[in-house]
Tab-separated table of C-alpha atoms in Angstrom:
chain	number	residue	atom	x	y	z
A	239	MET	CA	10.644	-53.965	-10.282
A	240	LYS	CA	14.429	-53.853	-9.667
A	241	LEU	CA	14.157	-50.244	-8.458
A	242	LYS	CA	11.373	-51.169	-6.039
A	243	THR	CA	13.405	-54.102	-4.722
A	244	THR	CA	16.451	-51.884	-4.179
A	245	SER	CA	14.351	-49.267	-2.424
A	246	LEU	CA	12.816	-51.923	-0.209
A	247	LEU	CA	16.244	-53.275	0.725
A	248	LEU	CA	17.515	-49.797	1.569
A	249	LEU	CA	14.432	-49.111	3.678
A	250	THR	CA	14.839	-52.429	5.482
A	251	LEU	CA	18.501	-51.654	6.153
A	252	ALA	CA	17.664	-48.179	7.459
A	253	LEU	CA	14.981	-49.586	9.760
A	254	SER	CA	17.382	-52.257	10.982
A	255	ILE	CA	20.037	-49.663	11.827
A	256	SER	CA	17.443	-47.481	13.549
A	257	LEU	CA	16.108	-50.375	15.621
A	258	GLN	CA	19.644	-51.421	16.539
A	259	ALA	CA	20.430	-47.887	17.716
A	260	GLN	CA	17.241	-47.840	19.775
A	261	THR	CA	18.158	-51.209	21.286
A	262	GLU	CA	21.642	-49.982	22.187
A	263	LYS	CA	20.185	-46.884	23.813
A	264	ALA	CA	17.704	-48.993	25.771
A	265	LYS	CA	20.525	-51.179	27.106
A	266	VAL	CA	22.323	-48.071	28.318
A	267	MET	CA	19.264	-46.628	30.018
A	268	GLU	CA	18.486	-49.921	31.727
A	269	THR	CA	21.809	-50.097	33.568
A	270	THR	CA	22.228	-46.447	34.596
A	271	SER	CA	20.269	-44.553	37.217
A	272	LYS	CA	20.707	-41.291	39.050
A	273	ALA	CA	20.624	-43.056	42.412
A	274	THR	CA	23.503	-45.358	41.474
A	275	ILE	CA	25.785	-42.621	40.173
A	276	GLU	CA	25.035	-40.449	43.192
A	277	GLY	CA	25.987	-43.362	45.437
A	278	HIS	CA	29.379	-43.803	43.786
A	279	ILE	CA	30.253	-40.104	43.742
A	280	TYR	CA	29.061	-39.348	47.269
A	281	PHE	CA	31.179	-42.198	48.634
A	282	LEU	CA	34.334	-41.394	46.663
A	283	ALA	CA	34.107	-37.678	47.490
A	284	ASP	CA	33.220	-38.193	51.165
A	285	ASP	CA	35.366	-36.495	53.817
A	286	LEU	CA	36.054	-39.999	55.148
A	287	LEU	CA	38.409	-40.567	52.201
A	288	LYS	CA	40.341	-37.334	52.900
A	289	GLY	CA	40.803	-36.489	49.235
A	290	ARG	CA	42.074	-39.945	48.131
A	291	GLU	CA	45.727	-38.905	47.982
A	292	THR	CA	47.991	-41.491	46.377
A	293	GLY	CA	49.841	-43.635	48.896
A	294	THR	CA	47.417	-43.055	51.769
A	295	ALA	CA	45.126	-45.525	53.526
A	296	GLU	CA	42.146	-43.554	52.220
A	297	ASN	CA	43.350	-44.025	48.639
A	298	LYS	CA	43.453	-47.776	49.315
A	299	ILE	CA	39.898	-47.645	50.683
A	300	ALA	CA	38.802	-46.061	47.408
A	301	ALA	CA	40.617	-48.790	45.449
A	302	SER	CA	38.912	-51.479	47.523
A	303	TYR	CA	35.522	-49.893	46.862
A	304	LEU	CA	36.196	-49.874	43.119
A	305	ALA	CA	37.490	-53.442	43.056
A	306	ASN	CA	34.500	-54.788	44.922
A	307	THR	CA	32.088	-52.781	42.803
A	308	LEU	CA	33.564	-54.417	39.688
A	309	ARG	CA	33.330	-57.777	41.454
A	310	SER	CA	29.649	-57.198	42.222
A	311	TYR	CA	28.948	-56.555	38.528
A	312	GLY	CA	30.504	-59.870	37.490
A	313	VAL	CA	33.518	-58.262	35.823
A	314	LYS	CA	36.546	-60.583	35.629
A	315	PRO	CA	39.690	-59.560	37.547
A	316	ASN	CA	43.166	-58.643	36.311
A	317	PRO	CA	44.202	-61.666	34.205
A	318	LYS	CA	47.790	-61.475	35.475
A	319	THR	CA	47.070	-61.484	39.194
A	320	GLY	CA	43.627	-63.014	39.616
A	321	THR	CA	42.712	-59.989	41.746
A	322	PHE	CA	41.348	-56.606	40.727
A	323	TYR	CA	44.635	-54.884	41.586
A	324	GLN	CA	47.913	-54.085	39.895
A	325	ASP	CA	50.486	-53.080	42.490
A	326	VAL	CA	52.392	-49.908	41.642
A	327	ALA	CA	55.619	-49.298	43.555
A	328	LEU	CA	56.285	-45.585	43.967
A	329	LYS	CA	59.217	-43.711	45.414
A	330	ARG	CA	58.515	-40.785	47.731
A	331	ILE	CA	61.293	-38.190	47.643
A	332	THR	CA	61.339	-35.550	50.360
A	333	PRO	CA	63.617	-32.665	49.350
A	334	PRO	CA	66.143	-31.199	51.797
A	335	ASN	CA	65.737	-27.893	53.588
A	336	ASP	CA	69.314	-26.784	52.936
A	337	VAL	CA	69.154	-25.483	49.366
A	338	VAL	CA	71.052	-22.470	47.978
A	339	ILE	CA	71.057	-21.548	44.280
A	340	ALA	CA	72.838	-18.503	42.870
A	341	ILE	CA	73.439	-17.052	39.407
A	342	ASN	CA	76.001	-14.265	38.945
A	343	GLU	CA	76.334	-14.013	42.735
A	344	LYS	CA	72.595	-13.350	43.135
A	345	GLN	CA	70.702	-15.861	45.260
A	346	ILE	CA	67.592	-17.293	43.588
A	347	GLU	CA	64.458	-17.153	45.729
A	348	ASN	CA	61.826	-18.584	43.368
A	349	TYR	CA	62.937	-22.098	42.517
A	350	ALA	CA	61.393	-25.571	42.363
A	351	LEU	CA	63.316	-28.812	42.852
A	352	VAL	CA	62.229	-30.951	39.910
A	353	TYR	CA	64.846	-33.555	40.817
A	354	PRO	CA	66.770	-32.821	44.045
A	355	SER	CA	70.047	-34.711	43.568
A	356	THR	CA	72.513	-33.953	46.340
A	357	ILE	CA	75.166	-31.570	45.025
A	358	SER	CA	77.529	-28.797	46.065
A	359	THR	CA	79.200	-27.084	43.146
A	360	ARG	CA	80.367	-23.661	42.069
A	361	THR	CA	81.262	-23.266	38.416
A	362	ASP	CA	80.726	-21.200	35.309
A	363	ALA	CA	77.378	-22.028	33.749
A	364	VAL	CA	76.773	-22.812	30.087
A	365	TYR	CA	73.692	-21.302	28.482
A	366	LEU	CA	72.316	-24.135	26.336
A	367	ASN	CA	69.116	-22.869	24.688
A	368	TYR	CA	66.433	-25.565	25.363
A	369	GLY	CA	68.828	-28.290	26.487
A	370	LEU	CA	67.813	-30.671	23.689
A	371	GLU	CA	69.959	-32.825	21.377
A	372	ASP	CA	71.109	-30.164	18.912
A	373	ASP	CA	71.960	-27.747	21.710
A	374	TYR	CA	74.769	-30.011	22.960
A	375	VAL	CA	76.571	-30.160	19.612
A	376	GLY	CA	80.087	-28.731	19.966
A	377	LYS	CA	79.611	-27.874	23.661
A	378	ASN	CA	81.723	-29.143	26.553
A	379	VAL	CA	79.395	-29.253	29.555
A	380	LYS	CA	80.950	-32.039	31.606
A	381	GLY	CA	80.843	-31.176	35.297
A	382	LYS	CA	79.143	-27.853	34.618
A	383	ILE	CA	75.804	-26.259	35.385
A	384	ILE	CA	73.671	-25.663	32.315
A	385	ILE	CA	71.047	-22.928	32.102
A	386	ILE	CA	68.239	-23.657	29.650
A	387	LYS	CA	64.853	-22.343	28.569
A	388	SER	CA	61.669	-24.268	29.361
A	389	GLY	CA	59.975	-26.573	26.862
A	390	ASP	CA	61.092	-26.342	23.252
A	391	ALA	CA	60.710	-24.083	20.222
A	392	ASP	CA	57.070	-25.142	19.787
A	393	ALA	CA	55.865	-24.721	23.371
A	394	SER	CA	57.548	-23.189	26.408
A	395	ASN	CA	54.735	-23.386	28.976
A	396	VAL	CA	54.789	-25.409	32.183
A	397	MET	CA	53.127	-28.467	30.637
A	398	ALA	CA	55.702	-28.524	27.847
A	399	ALA	CA	58.463	-28.228	30.431
A	400	TYR	CA	56.980	-31.064	32.466
A	401	GLY	CA	56.566	-33.265	29.413
A	402	LEU	CA	60.210	-32.822	28.426
A	403	LYS	CA	61.795	-33.037	31.872
A	404	GLY	CA	62.718	-36.715	31.597
A	405	LYS	CA	64.306	-36.255	28.186
A	406	LYS	CA	66.281	-33.218	29.320
A	407	GLN	CA	67.469	-35.020	32.448
A	408	GLU	CA	68.708	-37.999	30.455
A	409	LEU	CA	70.486	-35.810	27.887
A	410	ALA	CA	72.151	-33.899	30.712
A	411	ARG	CA	73.210	-37.123	32.427
A	412	ALA	CA	74.625	-38.533	29.179
A	413	ASN	CA	76.677	-35.359	28.680
A	414	GLY	CA	78.047	-35.275	32.224
A	415	VAL	CA	76.124	-32.183	33.368
A	416	ALA	CA	76.322	-31.428	37.100
A	417	ALA	CA	73.007	-29.555	37.384
A	418	ILE	CA	70.205	-28.155	35.220
A	419	ILE	CA	68.712	-24.726	35.836
A	420	GLU	CA	65.609	-24.369	33.659
A	421	LEU	CA	64.062	-20.894	33.311
A	422	ILE	CA	60.258	-20.762	33.301
A	423	ASP	CA	57.971	-17.805	32.667
A	424	THR	CA	54.526	-18.381	34.159
A	425	ASP	CA	51.803	-16.632	36.130
A	426	ASN	CA	51.791	-16.363	39.924
A	427	ASP	CA	49.001	-18.903	40.494
A	428	THR	CA	50.760	-21.539	38.408
A	429	TRP	CA	54.059	-20.857	40.136
A	430	GLU	CA	52.374	-21.229	43.525
A	431	TRP	CA	51.131	-24.661	42.394
A	432	ILE	CA	54.631	-25.595	41.182
A	433	ASP	CA	56.197	-24.461	44.454
A	434	HIS	CA	53.687	-26.508	46.471
A	435	ASN	CA	54.148	-29.661	44.396
A	436	PHE	CA	57.894	-29.690	43.756
A	437	ASN	CA	59.280	-28.241	46.968
A	438	SER	CA	57.436	-30.752	49.116
A	439	SER	CA	57.437	-34.558	48.948
A	440	GLN	CA	57.167	-35.936	45.419
A	441	LEU	CA	56.166	-39.356	44.137
A	442	MET	CA	57.578	-41.079	41.086
A	443	VAL	CA	57.431	-44.597	39.728
A	444	ALA	CA	60.136	-46.549	41.558
A	445	ASN	CA	63.071	-47.475	39.336
A	446	GLU	CA	61.350	-45.975	36.291
A	447	LEU	CA	64.611	-44.497	35.061
A	448	ASN	CA	66.537	-47.691	35.665
A	449	GLU	CA	64.120	-49.580	33.413
A	450	LYS	CA	64.063	-46.950	30.680
A	451	THR	CA	67.746	-46.003	30.544
A	452	GLY	CA	69.694	-48.592	32.484
A	453	THR	CA	70.955	-45.887	34.829
A	454	ASN	CA	70.614	-45.382	38.543
A	455	ASP	CA	68.462	-42.498	39.795
A	456	ALA	CA	71.452	-41.267	41.785
A	457	GLU	CA	73.301	-40.574	38.528
A	458	LEU	CA	70.732	-37.989	37.439
A	459	PRO	CA	71.856	-34.370	37.687
A	460	ALA	CA	69.987	-31.986	39.948
A	461	HIS	CA	67.179	-30.310	38.008
A	462	ILE	CA	65.827	-26.943	39.167
A	463	TRP	CA	63.096	-24.771	37.696
A	464	VAL	CA	63.620	-21.038	38.248
A	465	LEU	CA	60.879	-18.454	37.800
A	466	ASP	CA	61.912	-16.090	35.003
A	467	LYS	CA	59.227	-13.442	34.573
A	468	ASP	CA	58.946	-12.111	31.021
A	469	HIS	CA	62.001	-14.221	30.082
A	470	ASP	CA	64.201	-11.542	31.641
A	471	MET	CA	67.108	-13.815	32.585
A	472	ALA	CA	66.912	-15.882	29.405
A	473	THR	CA	67.127	-12.732	27.294
A	474	ARG	CA	70.190	-11.469	29.181
A	475	PHE	CA	72.026	-14.789	29.367
A	476	VAL	CA	71.964	-15.327	25.595
A	477	THR	CA	74.555	-12.583	25.092
A	478	MET	CA	76.591	-12.986	28.294
A	479	LYS	CA	80.134	-14.246	27.774
A	480	ARG	CA	80.406	-15.540	31.338
A	481	ILE	CA	77.752	-16.684	33.810
A	482	SER	CA	78.849	-17.695	37.293
A	483	SER	CA	76.642	-20.099	39.211
A	484	SER	CA	76.450	-22.282	42.285
A	485	VAL	CA	74.063	-25.013	43.368
A	486	ASN	CA	74.014	-26.492	46.863
A	487	ILE	CA	71.381	-29.138	47.648
A	488	GLY	CA	71.550	-31.274	50.796
A	489	ASP	CA	70.548	-34.908	51.227
A	490	LYS	CA	67.027	-35.917	50.249
A	491	LYS	CA	64.953	-38.609	51.972
A	492	GLU	CA	63.622	-41.536	49.930
A	493	GLU	CA	61.081	-44.241	50.765
A	494	ILE	CA	58.988	-46.765	48.822
A	495	VAL	CA	55.212	-46.299	48.824
A	496	MET	CA	52.846	-48.931	47.448
A	497	SER	CA	49.682	-48.014	45.599
A	498	GLN	CA	47.496	-49.793	43.075
A	499	ASN	CA	45.680	-49.551	39.772
A	500	VAL	CA	42.289	-51.264	39.716
A	501	ILE	CA	41.702	-53.510	36.695
A	502	GLY	CA	38.844	-55.607	35.313
A	503	VAL	CA	37.944	-57.375	32.063
A	504	VAL	CA	34.778	-58.255	30.146
A	505	GLU	CA	35.239	-60.573	27.175
A	506	GLY	CA	33.669	-59.624	23.853
A	507	THR	CA	31.066	-61.673	22.012
A	508	ASP	CA	32.443	-61.732	18.467
A	509	PRO	CA	34.830	-64.659	17.759
A	510	LYS	CA	37.201	-62.386	15.829
A	511	LEU	CA	36.666	-58.899	17.265
A	512	LYS	CA	36.912	-60.053	20.889
A	513	LYS	CA	40.689	-60.249	20.404
A	514	GLU	CA	40.605	-56.454	20.202
A	515	TYR	CA	40.078	-54.450	23.395
A	516	ILE	CA	38.633	-51.059	24.184
A	517	ILE	CA	40.201	-49.573	27.316
A	518	TYR	CA	37.816	-47.612	29.545
A	519	SER	CA	39.924	-45.593	31.956
A	520	GLY	CA	39.965	-42.842	34.547
A	521	HIS	CA	41.978	-41.954	37.643
A	522	TYR	CA	40.507	-42.354	41.111
A	523	ASP	CA	43.103	-40.475	43.167
A	524	HIS	CA	42.895	-36.803	44.087
A	525	VAL	CA	45.148	-34.337	45.931
A	526	GLY	CA	44.280	-35.124	49.563
A	527	ILE	CA	44.429	-32.521	52.334
A	528	GLY	CA	45.827	-29.048	51.717
A	529	THR	CA	45.563	-25.328	52.301
A	530	PRO	CA	42.220	-24.358	53.889
A	531	ASP	CA	39.724	-22.330	51.896
A	532	GLU	CA	37.793	-19.333	53.219
A	533	THR	CA	35.498	-21.688	55.200
A	534	GLY	CA	38.410	-23.485	56.833
A	535	ASP	CA	37.838	-26.686	54.833
A	536	THR	CA	41.114	-28.537	54.187
A	537	ILE	CA	39.824	-31.683	52.442
A	538	TYR	CA	40.051	-31.586	48.665
A	539	ASN	CA	37.219	-34.024	47.942
A	540	GLY	CA	37.621	-34.293	44.166
A	541	ALA	CA	34.009	-34.896	43.161
A	542	ARG	CA	34.484	-33.577	39.633
A	543	ASP	CA	38.153	-34.548	39.567
A	544	ASN	CA	37.806	-37.395	39.343
A	545	ALA	CA	35.001	-39.180	41.189
A	546	VAL	CA	32.906	-38.339	38.122
A	547	GLY	CA	35.421	-39.925	35.736
A	548	THR	CA	35.752	-42.949	37.999
A	549	THR	CA	31.979	-43.357	38.034
A	550	THR	CA	31.977	-43.091	34.239
A	551	VAL	CA	34.156	-46.201	34.078
A	552	LEU	CA	32.108	-48.021	36.731
A	553	SER	CA	28.929	-47.262	34.787
A	554	MET	CA	30.508	-48.660	31.621
A	555	ALA	CA	31.563	-51.797	33.480
A	556	GLU	CA	28.082	-52.353	34.890
A	557	ASN	CA	26.589	-52.052	31.413
A	558	LEU	CA	29.074	-54.321	29.639
A	559	ALA	CA	28.968	-56.973	32.341
A	560	LYS	CA	25.275	-57.365	31.511
A	561	TYR	CA	25.398	-56.585	27.784
A	562	PRO	CA	28.880	-57.325	26.380
A	563	THR	CA	29.925	-55.798	23.067
A	564	LYS	CA	31.644	-57.490	20.135
A	565	ARG	CA	35.038	-56.215	21.248
A	566	SER	CA	36.388	-57.004	24.690
A	567	ALA	CA	36.671	-54.382	27.422
A	568	LEU	CA	39.561	-53.589	29.743
A	569	PHE	CA	38.684	-51.310	32.658
A	570	ILE	CA	41.586	-49.471	34.312
A	571	LEU	CA	41.210	-47.078	37.228
A	572	PHE	CA	44.533	-45.368	37.788
A	573	THR	CA	46.311	-44.241	40.908
A	574	GLY	CA	48.803	-41.380	40.963
A	575	GLU	CA	47.407	-39.198	38.185
A	576	GLU	CA	47.594	-36.098	40.342
A	577	LYS	CA	51.238	-36.902	41.148
A	578	GLY	CA	52.271	-36.929	37.491
A	579	LEU	CA	50.198	-39.568	35.636
A	580	LEU	CA	52.077	-42.270	37.552
A	581	GLY	CA	49.562	-45.126	37.445
A	582	SER	CA	49.154	-44.936	33.680
A	583	GLU	CA	52.900	-44.446	33.200
A	584	TYR	CA	53.469	-47.675	35.109
A	585	TYR	CA	50.691	-49.514	33.315
A	586	VAL	CA	51.879	-48.934	29.742
A	587	GLU	CA	55.275	-50.366	30.717
A	588	HIS	CA	53.651	-53.302	32.555
A	589	PRO	CA	50.424	-54.070	30.629
A	590	VAL	CA	48.338	-57.030	31.770
A	591	LEU	CA	47.434	-57.770	28.137
A	592	PRO	CA	49.475	-56.989	24.994
A	593	LEU	CA	49.229	-53.307	24.044
A	594	LYS	CA	48.846	-54.207	20.368
A	595	GLN	CA	45.447	-55.738	21.206
A	596	MET	CA	44.287	-52.404	22.649
A	597	VAL	CA	42.674	-50.573	19.728
A	598	TYR	CA	41.214	-47.602	21.636
A	599	CYS	CA	41.560	-45.959	25.042
A	600	PHE	CA	38.410	-44.084	26.089
A	601	ASN	CA	39.603	-42.048	29.050
A	602	SER	CA	37.431	-39.912	31.339
A	603	ASP	CA	38.899	-37.059	33.372
A	604	ASN	CA	37.394	-33.797	34.572
A	605	ALA	CA	38.104	-30.406	36.058
A	606	GLY	CA	34.555	-29.029	36.030
A	607	TYR	CA	31.773	-27.832	33.757
A	608	ASN	CA	30.062	-24.613	32.743
A	609	ASP	CA	27.678	-25.836	30.030
A	610	THR	CA	25.270	-28.693	30.722
A	611	SER	CA	24.266	-28.973	27.077
A	612	LEU	CA	27.729	-30.261	26.159
A	613	VAL	CA	30.193	-33.060	26.600
A	614	THR	CA	33.751	-31.986	25.841
A	615	ILE	CA	36.004	-34.541	24.198
A	616	ILE	CA	39.689	-33.693	24.435
A	617	GLY	CA	40.965	-34.959	21.092
A	618	LEU	CA	37.548	-35.464	19.463
A	619	PRO	CA	38.648	-34.962	15.823
A	620	ARG	CA	41.872	-36.899	16.313
A	621	THR	CA	40.326	-40.370	15.935
A	622	THR	CA	37.972	-42.005	13.449
A	623	ALA	CA	35.487	-42.742	16.261
A	624	ALA	CA	34.441	-39.079	16.506
A	625	GLN	CA	31.084	-39.588	14.783
A	626	HIS	CA	30.123	-42.416	17.139
A	627	ILE	CA	30.729	-40.096	20.095
A	628	LYS	CA	28.742	-37.277	18.496
A	629	ASP	CA	25.823	-39.608	17.730
A	630	ALA	CA	25.804	-41.013	21.258
A	631	ALA	CA	25.795	-37.544	22.801
A	632	THR	CA	22.938	-36.469	20.532
A	633	ALA	CA	20.930	-39.529	21.566
A	634	PHE	CA	20.822	-38.147	25.107
A	635	GLY	CA	20.250	-34.503	24.231
A	636	LEU	CA	23.878	-33.392	24.435
A	637	THR	CA	26.363	-32.022	21.920
A	638	ALA	CA	29.893	-33.409	21.719
A	639	THR	CA	32.496	-30.678	21.208
A	640	ASP	CA	36.258	-30.552	20.886
A	641	ASP	CA	38.651	-29.002	23.403
A	642	PRO	CA	37.798	-25.270	23.727
A	643	ALA	CA	41.035	-24.461	25.577
A	644	PRO	CA	43.953	-25.949	23.608
A	645	GLU	CA	46.309	-23.525	25.332
A	646	GLN	CA	45.860	-25.585	28.514
A	647	GLY	CA	47.451	-28.649	26.889
A	648	LEU	CA	44.731	-30.882	28.341
A	649	PHE	CA	45.338	-33.787	25.956
A	650	ASP	CA	48.786	-34.206	27.488
A	651	ARG	CA	47.656	-33.680	31.082
A	652	SER	CA	45.695	-36.874	31.651
A	653	ASP	CA	46.382	-40.606	31.612
A	654	ASN	CA	45.338	-40.966	27.977
A	655	VAL	CA	48.623	-39.444	26.819
A	656	HIS	CA	50.708	-42.456	27.858
A	657	PHE	CA	48.544	-44.675	25.658
A	658	ALA	CA	48.686	-42.154	22.823
A	659	LYS	CA	52.476	-42.172	22.976
A	660	LYS	CA	52.358	-45.942	22.515
A	661	GLY	CA	50.160	-45.434	19.430
A	662	ILE	CA	46.725	-46.232	20.875
A	663	PRO	CA	43.963	-43.749	19.887
A	664	ALA	CA	43.095	-42.122	23.194
A	665	PRO	CA	40.724	-39.152	23.613
A	666	THR	CA	39.377	-37.991	26.976
A	667	PHE	CA	35.638	-37.702	27.653
A	668	SER	CA	35.017	-34.683	29.898
A	669	LEU	CA	32.236	-32.594	31.385
A	670	GLY	CA	31.027	-29.796	29.122
A	671	PHE	CA	32.946	-26.540	29.211
A	672	THR	CA	33.374	-23.633	26.831
A	673	ALA	CA	36.466	-22.112	28.464
A	674	PHE	CA	38.872	-23.090	31.233
A	675	ASN	CA	37.603	-20.472	33.673
A	676	GLY	CA	34.560	-19.575	35.782
A	677	ASP	CA	32.794	-22.634	37.168
A	678	VAL	CA	35.639	-24.846	35.951
A	679	THR	CA	38.464	-23.148	37.840
A	680	LYS	CA	36.123	-22.367	40.753
A	681	TYR	CA	36.167	-26.035	41.760
A	682	TYR	CA	39.393	-27.297	40.165
A	683	HIS	CA	41.658	-28.635	42.931
A	684	LYS	CA	39.642	-26.795	45.560
A	685	PRO	CA	38.031	-28.010	48.817
A	686	GLY	CA	34.682	-26.892	47.395
A	687	ASP	CA	34.647	-29.721	44.829
A	688	GLU	CA	32.014	-31.605	46.825
A	689	ALA	CA	29.456	-34.197	45.734
A	690	ASP	CA	26.503	-31.984	46.681
A	691	THR	CA	27.552	-29.256	44.213
A	692	LEU	CA	26.929	-31.416	41.123
A	693	ASP	CA	23.976	-31.475	38.713
A	694	TYR	CA	23.005	-35.162	38.683
A	695	ASP	CA	20.370	-34.793	35.974
A	696	TYR	CA	23.149	-33.594	33.696
A	697	LEU	CA	25.537	-36.283	34.914
A	698	LEU	CA	23.044	-39.027	34.121
A	699	LYS	CA	22.988	-37.871	30.485
A	700	PHE	CA	26.772	-37.508	30.542
A	701	PHE	CA	27.332	-41.083	31.755
A	702	ARG	CA	24.822	-42.495	29.327
A	703	ALA	CA	26.473	-40.674	26.421
A	704	TYR	CA	29.830	-42.186	27.390
A	705	ILE	CA	28.429	-45.702	27.625
A	706	LEU	CA	26.599	-45.456	24.315
A	707	SER	CA	29.745	-44.051	22.682
A	708	GLY	CA	31.705	-47.017	23.976
A	709	ARG	CA	29.097	-49.457	22.717
A	710	TYR	CA	29.067	-47.903	19.245
A	711	ILE	CA	32.867	-48.011	19.021
A	712	ALA	CA	33.149	-51.536	20.424
A	713	ASN	CA	30.485	-52.946	18.080
A	714	ASP	CA	31.721	-51.255	14.899
A	715	PRO	CA	33.254	-53.837	12.516
A	716	LYS	CA	35.793	-51.187	11.530
A	717	THR	CA	38.664	-50.727	13.991
A	718	PRO	CA	39.067	-47.115	15.220
A	719	THR	CA	42.317	-45.361	14.306
A	720	TRP	CA	44.042	-42.026	14.602
A	721	THR	CA	42.934	-39.491	12.026
A	722	ALA	CA	45.392	-39.445	9.133
A	723	GLY	CA	48.366	-37.212	9.859
A	724	ASP	CA	47.961	-37.183	13.643
A	725	THR	CA	51.037	-36.719	15.804
A	726	TYR	CA	50.751	-40.277	17.092
A	727	GLU	CA	50.036	-41.993	13.776
A	728	GLU	CA	53.644	-43.180	13.417
A	729	ALA	CA	53.574	-44.664	16.916
A	730	ALA	CA	50.405	-46.545	15.931
A	731	LYS	CA	52.113	-47.966	12.852
A	732	ALA	CA	54.963	-49.168	15.036
A	733	LEU	CA	52.558	-50.759	17.547
A	734	TYR	CA	50.101	-52.382	15.173
A	735	GLY	CA	52.505	-53.050	12.316
A	736	ASN	CA	50.531	-51.319	9.574
């Protein structure tokens, strides 16, 4: 009799779980339609918005569209402002035309002004390995130019160099360095992108360095990336007893540009769990107007990157406004991602709710897709919510897979990384791809990334898988965490106090 009772209880429990899963799926299907997602993407990727470049009127139009869409769903606004906006003050720096850089009397042609501080100096240079803490030990570099390798001992690619630029600048400033010349070995296409982005106007969060270090931006040394094919210069400089160098950079132009993150909130239903928040995020900016393609098109519409990710968040908001989960939801649509993850960088330093209440950041960002049977989760195995995401994808006929191109450093190239650094588990939900080539690179940051080139039958399943994933995670009594041993586990302990 006891065995029969136990079996009956187990069967009842299994049926209950099955029915609950079916109910959750039904809620997702009810609030998502192909017509709605097409409407969002076609508007955001319309030529009218001229590529949604950060700081432009068209970027503000996109923000207004997003804010009023959240309003129409019944989502509550930013609790700090009472509006759906968070103002983000950015500084636009236009580099000077009069720049001359020379090493051993040879003028450098392939350079990028990472930080164009005005300077005119001629001095012996000090070769300083990677330019990190240990490299300064026993070295007198005050008033000198340092020559360093990109990244660190673990990674020397462009993304590693970009990720460490702030740290290297601050170390150089603290040690009285006049200028940094950082040697980078990369392919021609990547260098072309670097040249375009760093030798034209740049945006950065206004006063970001003042807040982080207590220093004035003007005190930062000039920082220059120099193309060093096959590490030729780095190899030679290691053994050179003397390296002469000169750096001459004229006056740069600076101006403040205002942009905005778009923020909304839906309160959870559980008296205890509603104090915990799941962040649903994506960036809505793109790269604007640029070099024409073979058809003469100059508008980089950004349908995949990231009108799709933006629509993912809107779809989640529409669903949760009607069917809230046990945990609360914070929706953040970031500006400035394409300019260096600026909106998310600003947000984590100016959160509208305490970061320690944010237990998960479910970001969505995209370059493209080449497999419509997949959803690719950058960082899938890095959090304990992985199975929820896999189950949700399966429910809509898709397979959730991990990052197939770790060499691209994608985890650190989207807004999720700023939350990860604070300790918040933060994977990125992306369109399905098996390699970062072909149909992915065909549209990535290209004028051809138009709304009419997308497979909306696939996207409907993609959006539904994201929403169901979010619902599973937000309703689970167990709080999601980093997988044991993850790089950001210590940051999580510091944030959450456990």
